[in-house]
Every structure is written in structure tokens, then in C-alpha cells.
Short mmCIF file of C-alpha atoms in Angstrom, two decimals:
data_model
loop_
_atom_site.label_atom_id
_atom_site.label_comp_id
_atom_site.label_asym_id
_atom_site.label_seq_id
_atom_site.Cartn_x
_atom_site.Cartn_y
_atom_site.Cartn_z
CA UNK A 1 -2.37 -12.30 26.18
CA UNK A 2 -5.81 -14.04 25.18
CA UNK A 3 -7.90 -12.11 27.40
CA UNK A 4 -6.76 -8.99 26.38
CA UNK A 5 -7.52 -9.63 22.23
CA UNK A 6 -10.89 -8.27 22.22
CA UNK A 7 -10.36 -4.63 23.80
CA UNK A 8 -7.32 -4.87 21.65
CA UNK A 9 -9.05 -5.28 18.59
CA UNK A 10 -12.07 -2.77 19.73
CA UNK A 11 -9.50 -0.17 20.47
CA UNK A 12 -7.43 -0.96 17.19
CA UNK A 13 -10.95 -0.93 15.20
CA UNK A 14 -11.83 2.44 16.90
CA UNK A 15 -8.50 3.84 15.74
CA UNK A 16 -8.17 3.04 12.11
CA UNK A 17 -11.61 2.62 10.86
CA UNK A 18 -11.18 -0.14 9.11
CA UNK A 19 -11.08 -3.66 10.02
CA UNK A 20 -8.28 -5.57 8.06
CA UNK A 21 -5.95 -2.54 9.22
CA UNK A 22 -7.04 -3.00 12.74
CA UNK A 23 -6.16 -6.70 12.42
CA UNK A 24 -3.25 -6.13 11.28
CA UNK A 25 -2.52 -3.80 14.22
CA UNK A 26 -3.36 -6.05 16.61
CA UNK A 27 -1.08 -8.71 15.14
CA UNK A 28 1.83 -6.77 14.97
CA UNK A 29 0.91 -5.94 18.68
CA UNK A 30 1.34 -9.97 19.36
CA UNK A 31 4.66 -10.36 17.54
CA UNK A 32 6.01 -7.49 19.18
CA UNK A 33 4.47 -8.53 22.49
CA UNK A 34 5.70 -12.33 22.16
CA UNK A 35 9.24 -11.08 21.40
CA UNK A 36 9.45 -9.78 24.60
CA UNK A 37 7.48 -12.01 26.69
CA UNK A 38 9.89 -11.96 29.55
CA UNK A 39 9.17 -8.47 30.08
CA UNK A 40 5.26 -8.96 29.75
CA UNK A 41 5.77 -11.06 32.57
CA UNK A 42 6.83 -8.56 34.59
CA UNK A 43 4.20 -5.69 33.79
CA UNK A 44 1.49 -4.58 36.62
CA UNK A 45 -0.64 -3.70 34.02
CA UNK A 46 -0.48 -5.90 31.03
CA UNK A 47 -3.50 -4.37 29.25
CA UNK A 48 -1.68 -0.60 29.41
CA UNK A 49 1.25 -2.19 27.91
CA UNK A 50 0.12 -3.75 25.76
CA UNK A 51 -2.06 -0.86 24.84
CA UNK A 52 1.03 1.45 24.74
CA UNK A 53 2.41 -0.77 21.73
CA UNK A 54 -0.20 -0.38 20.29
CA UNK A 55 -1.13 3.12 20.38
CA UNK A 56 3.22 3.09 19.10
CA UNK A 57 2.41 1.29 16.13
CA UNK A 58 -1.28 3.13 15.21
CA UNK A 59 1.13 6.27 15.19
CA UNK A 60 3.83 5.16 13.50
CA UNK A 61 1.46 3.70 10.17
CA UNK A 62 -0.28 7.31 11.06
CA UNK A 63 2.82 8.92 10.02
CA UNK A 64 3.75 6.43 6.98
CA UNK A 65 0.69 6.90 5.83
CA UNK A 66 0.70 11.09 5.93
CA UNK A 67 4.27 10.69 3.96
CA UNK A 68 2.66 8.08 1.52
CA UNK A 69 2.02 10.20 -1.85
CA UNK A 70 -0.80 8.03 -2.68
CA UNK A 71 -4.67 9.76 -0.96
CA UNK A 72 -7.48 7.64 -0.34
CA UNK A 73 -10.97 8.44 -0.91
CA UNK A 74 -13.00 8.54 1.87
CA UNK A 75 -14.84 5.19 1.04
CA UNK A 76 -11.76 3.98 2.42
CA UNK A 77 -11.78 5.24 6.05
CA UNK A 78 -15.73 3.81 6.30
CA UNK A 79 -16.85 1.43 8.34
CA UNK A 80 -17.72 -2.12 6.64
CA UNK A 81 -20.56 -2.64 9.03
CA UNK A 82 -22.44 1.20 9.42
CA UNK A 83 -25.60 1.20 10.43
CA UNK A 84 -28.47 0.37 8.17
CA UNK A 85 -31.22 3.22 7.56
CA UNK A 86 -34.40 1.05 8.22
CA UNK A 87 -37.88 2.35 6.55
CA UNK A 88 -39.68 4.09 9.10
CA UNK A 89 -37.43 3.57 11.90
CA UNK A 90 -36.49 7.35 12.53
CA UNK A 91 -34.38 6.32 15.74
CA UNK A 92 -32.59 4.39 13.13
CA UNK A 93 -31.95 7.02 10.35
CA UNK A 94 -30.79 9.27 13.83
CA UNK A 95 -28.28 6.90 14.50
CA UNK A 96 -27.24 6.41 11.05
CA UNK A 97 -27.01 10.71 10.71
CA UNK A 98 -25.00 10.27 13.67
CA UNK A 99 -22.80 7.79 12.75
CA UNK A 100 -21.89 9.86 9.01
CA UNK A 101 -21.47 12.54 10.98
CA UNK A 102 -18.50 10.97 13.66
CA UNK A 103 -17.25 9.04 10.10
CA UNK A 104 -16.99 12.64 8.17
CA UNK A 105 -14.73 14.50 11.08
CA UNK A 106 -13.16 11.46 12.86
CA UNK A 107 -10.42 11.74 10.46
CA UNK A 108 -10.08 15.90 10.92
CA UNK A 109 -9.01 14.90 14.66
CA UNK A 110 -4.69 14.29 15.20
CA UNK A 111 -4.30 10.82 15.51
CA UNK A 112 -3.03 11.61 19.26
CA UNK A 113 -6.51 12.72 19.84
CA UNK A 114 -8.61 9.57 18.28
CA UNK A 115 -6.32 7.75 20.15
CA UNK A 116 -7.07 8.89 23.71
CA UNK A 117 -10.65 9.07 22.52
CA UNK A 118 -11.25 5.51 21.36
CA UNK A 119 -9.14 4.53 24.66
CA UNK A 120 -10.75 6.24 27.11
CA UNK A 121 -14.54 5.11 25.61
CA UNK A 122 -12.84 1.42 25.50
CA UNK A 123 -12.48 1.97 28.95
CA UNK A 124 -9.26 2.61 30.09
CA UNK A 125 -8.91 5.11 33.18
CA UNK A 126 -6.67 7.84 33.56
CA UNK A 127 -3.85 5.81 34.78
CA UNK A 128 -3.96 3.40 31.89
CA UNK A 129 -3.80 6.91 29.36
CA UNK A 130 -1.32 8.04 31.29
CA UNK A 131 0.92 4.89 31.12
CA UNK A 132 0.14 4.14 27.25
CA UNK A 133 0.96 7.79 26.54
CA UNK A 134 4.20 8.26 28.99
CA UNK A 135 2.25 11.32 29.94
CA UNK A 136 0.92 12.11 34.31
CA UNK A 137 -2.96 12.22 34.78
CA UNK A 138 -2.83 16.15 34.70
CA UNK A 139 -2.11 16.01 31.01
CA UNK A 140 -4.41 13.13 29.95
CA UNK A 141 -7.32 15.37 31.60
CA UNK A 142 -5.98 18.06 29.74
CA UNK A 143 -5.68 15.94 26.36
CA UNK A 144 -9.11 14.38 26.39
CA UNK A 145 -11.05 17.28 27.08
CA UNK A 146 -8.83 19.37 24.58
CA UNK A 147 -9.86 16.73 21.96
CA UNK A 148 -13.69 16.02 23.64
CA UNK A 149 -13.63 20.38 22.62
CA UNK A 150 -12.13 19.90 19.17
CA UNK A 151 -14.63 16.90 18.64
CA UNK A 152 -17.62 18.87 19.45
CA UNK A 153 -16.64 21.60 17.38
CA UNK A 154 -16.40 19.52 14.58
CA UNK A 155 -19.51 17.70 14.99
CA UNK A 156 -21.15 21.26 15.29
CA UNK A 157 -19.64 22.80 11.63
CA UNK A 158 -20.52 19.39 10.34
CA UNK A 159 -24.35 19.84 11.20
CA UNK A 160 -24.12 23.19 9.92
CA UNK A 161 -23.41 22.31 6.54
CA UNK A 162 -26.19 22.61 4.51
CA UNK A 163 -27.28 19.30 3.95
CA UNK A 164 -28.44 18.14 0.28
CA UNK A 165 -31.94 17.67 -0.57
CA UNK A 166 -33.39 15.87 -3.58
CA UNK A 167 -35.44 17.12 -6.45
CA UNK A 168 -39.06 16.46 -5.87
CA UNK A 169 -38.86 14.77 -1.76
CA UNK A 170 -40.85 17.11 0.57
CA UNK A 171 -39.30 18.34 3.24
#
């Protein structure tokens, strides 16, 4: 299972946002994997399956956590580690625009559709999404372009919002 710890973790990361959650993730992916390591033996595939538990258990907490009465704010979702605005460095601030911009509609996606998003840009193929989401090629096609579409469209009301400007900065 070693090997497959860091696209895991990546993929886990990618889906919640936040790193002690996708730690956790991952772990209960090991404890559920090492229960049934007779079966892991078996697999073709051992990254898809173990991706498949763990794309179970992202949307299972997905679900907890929509029943959970208790909101977060949305410092919660952020990423620890987002890019730093460096003075002068406008490729820099670009990225950094870039990044607020996935972080403030990310969470508007269905978790089905961050999930075959952060997959298939960790680099799983079609085959993979199909297996981790008991679903044939056709529909994982289907899936990640519906949710490439909804993406997009959310990136583009995002940047239409007017942004805020400061009281005495030229613009």
C-alpha cells in the first residue's frame, strides 16, 4: 500500500480542502484497506480500489457533514498553504486571484463532481473513474465534462462579481 500514500493523500487533499481531514481520510482508507488485505491481494488495480474507498468514505463524511446542524465559515474550507501575493510579482498575485477564485466555488460543485475532478487531474484515466465510481467510461466522459461545464460557469459568475476596491488605491 506504500506506494500508493502520496496520490492518496493528493487526491484526499484535493477533495476536502483541508489537510488534517484529508489525513484522516487517508487513514481510514488504510484501516479499511488492511482489514481486507486478502482481497487487496487480489485486485488488478490496487490504486482504483483503493481509490474507490476512498472516494466511499469522502462521500459518506460529505453527507454527515450536510446533516450536521453546525455551518462552518469559509476560513474553514481554505487551504493552510495558499499562495503568497509577492510585491511586484503580478504572475504571482494572478495565481493567487486564481487560486481565491477555485477556493470561493470549489465548494458550490456536488461532491460527486470535485471528486471526479480532483481524480481525473491526479491522474487517473477513464478506466480508473469508471472502476472507483461503479460507473462505464460513457458516463465518466459524460460526468467530467458535465462538471468541467458547471466549473467554468462558476469560475465565470465568480469573475463577474464586482470585485471590492479600497478607499484611496488607484485603479
Amino acid at each position: 500500500m506504500e506506494p500508493h500514500f502520496a496520490p492518496l493523500y493528493r487526491a484526499a487533499l484535493r477533495l476536502t480542502r483541508r489537510r488534517h481531514d484529508a489525513e484522516d481520510l487517508v487513514q481510514d482508507v488504510c484501516l479499511r484497506a488492511c482489514a481486507r488485505l486478502d482481497e487487496l491481494a487480489q485486485v488488478d488495480n490496487p490504486r482504483a480500489w483503493l481509490t474507490r474507498i476512498l472516494y466511499r468514505l469522502f462521500i459518506d463524511s460529505e453527507r454527515r457533514r450536510r446533516r450536521a446542524p453546525v455551518s462552518f465559515g469559509a476560513e474553514h474550507g481554505a487551504y493552510a498553504d495558499s499562495p503568497s501575493d509577492g510585491p511586484g510579482l503580478e504572475r504571482d498575485a494572478d495565481a493567487c486571484r486564481m487560486h481565491e477564485r477555485l477556493v470561493a466555488v470549489w465548494d458550490e460543485l456536488e461532491p460527486e463532481q470535485r471528486a471526479i475532478l480532483s481524480l481525473h487531474a491526479e491522474g487517473s484515466d477513464f478506466a480508473e473513474l469508471a472502476e472507483t465510481f461503479g460507473i462505464n467510461r460513457n458516463a465518466v466522459s459524460a460526468r467530467l465534462h458535465r462538471a468541467r461545464q458547471r466549473l467554468a460557469k462558476l469560475l465565470a459568475a465568480e469573475e463577474s462579481k464586482p470585485s471590492l476596491k479600497l478607499v484611496g488605491t488607484k485603479s
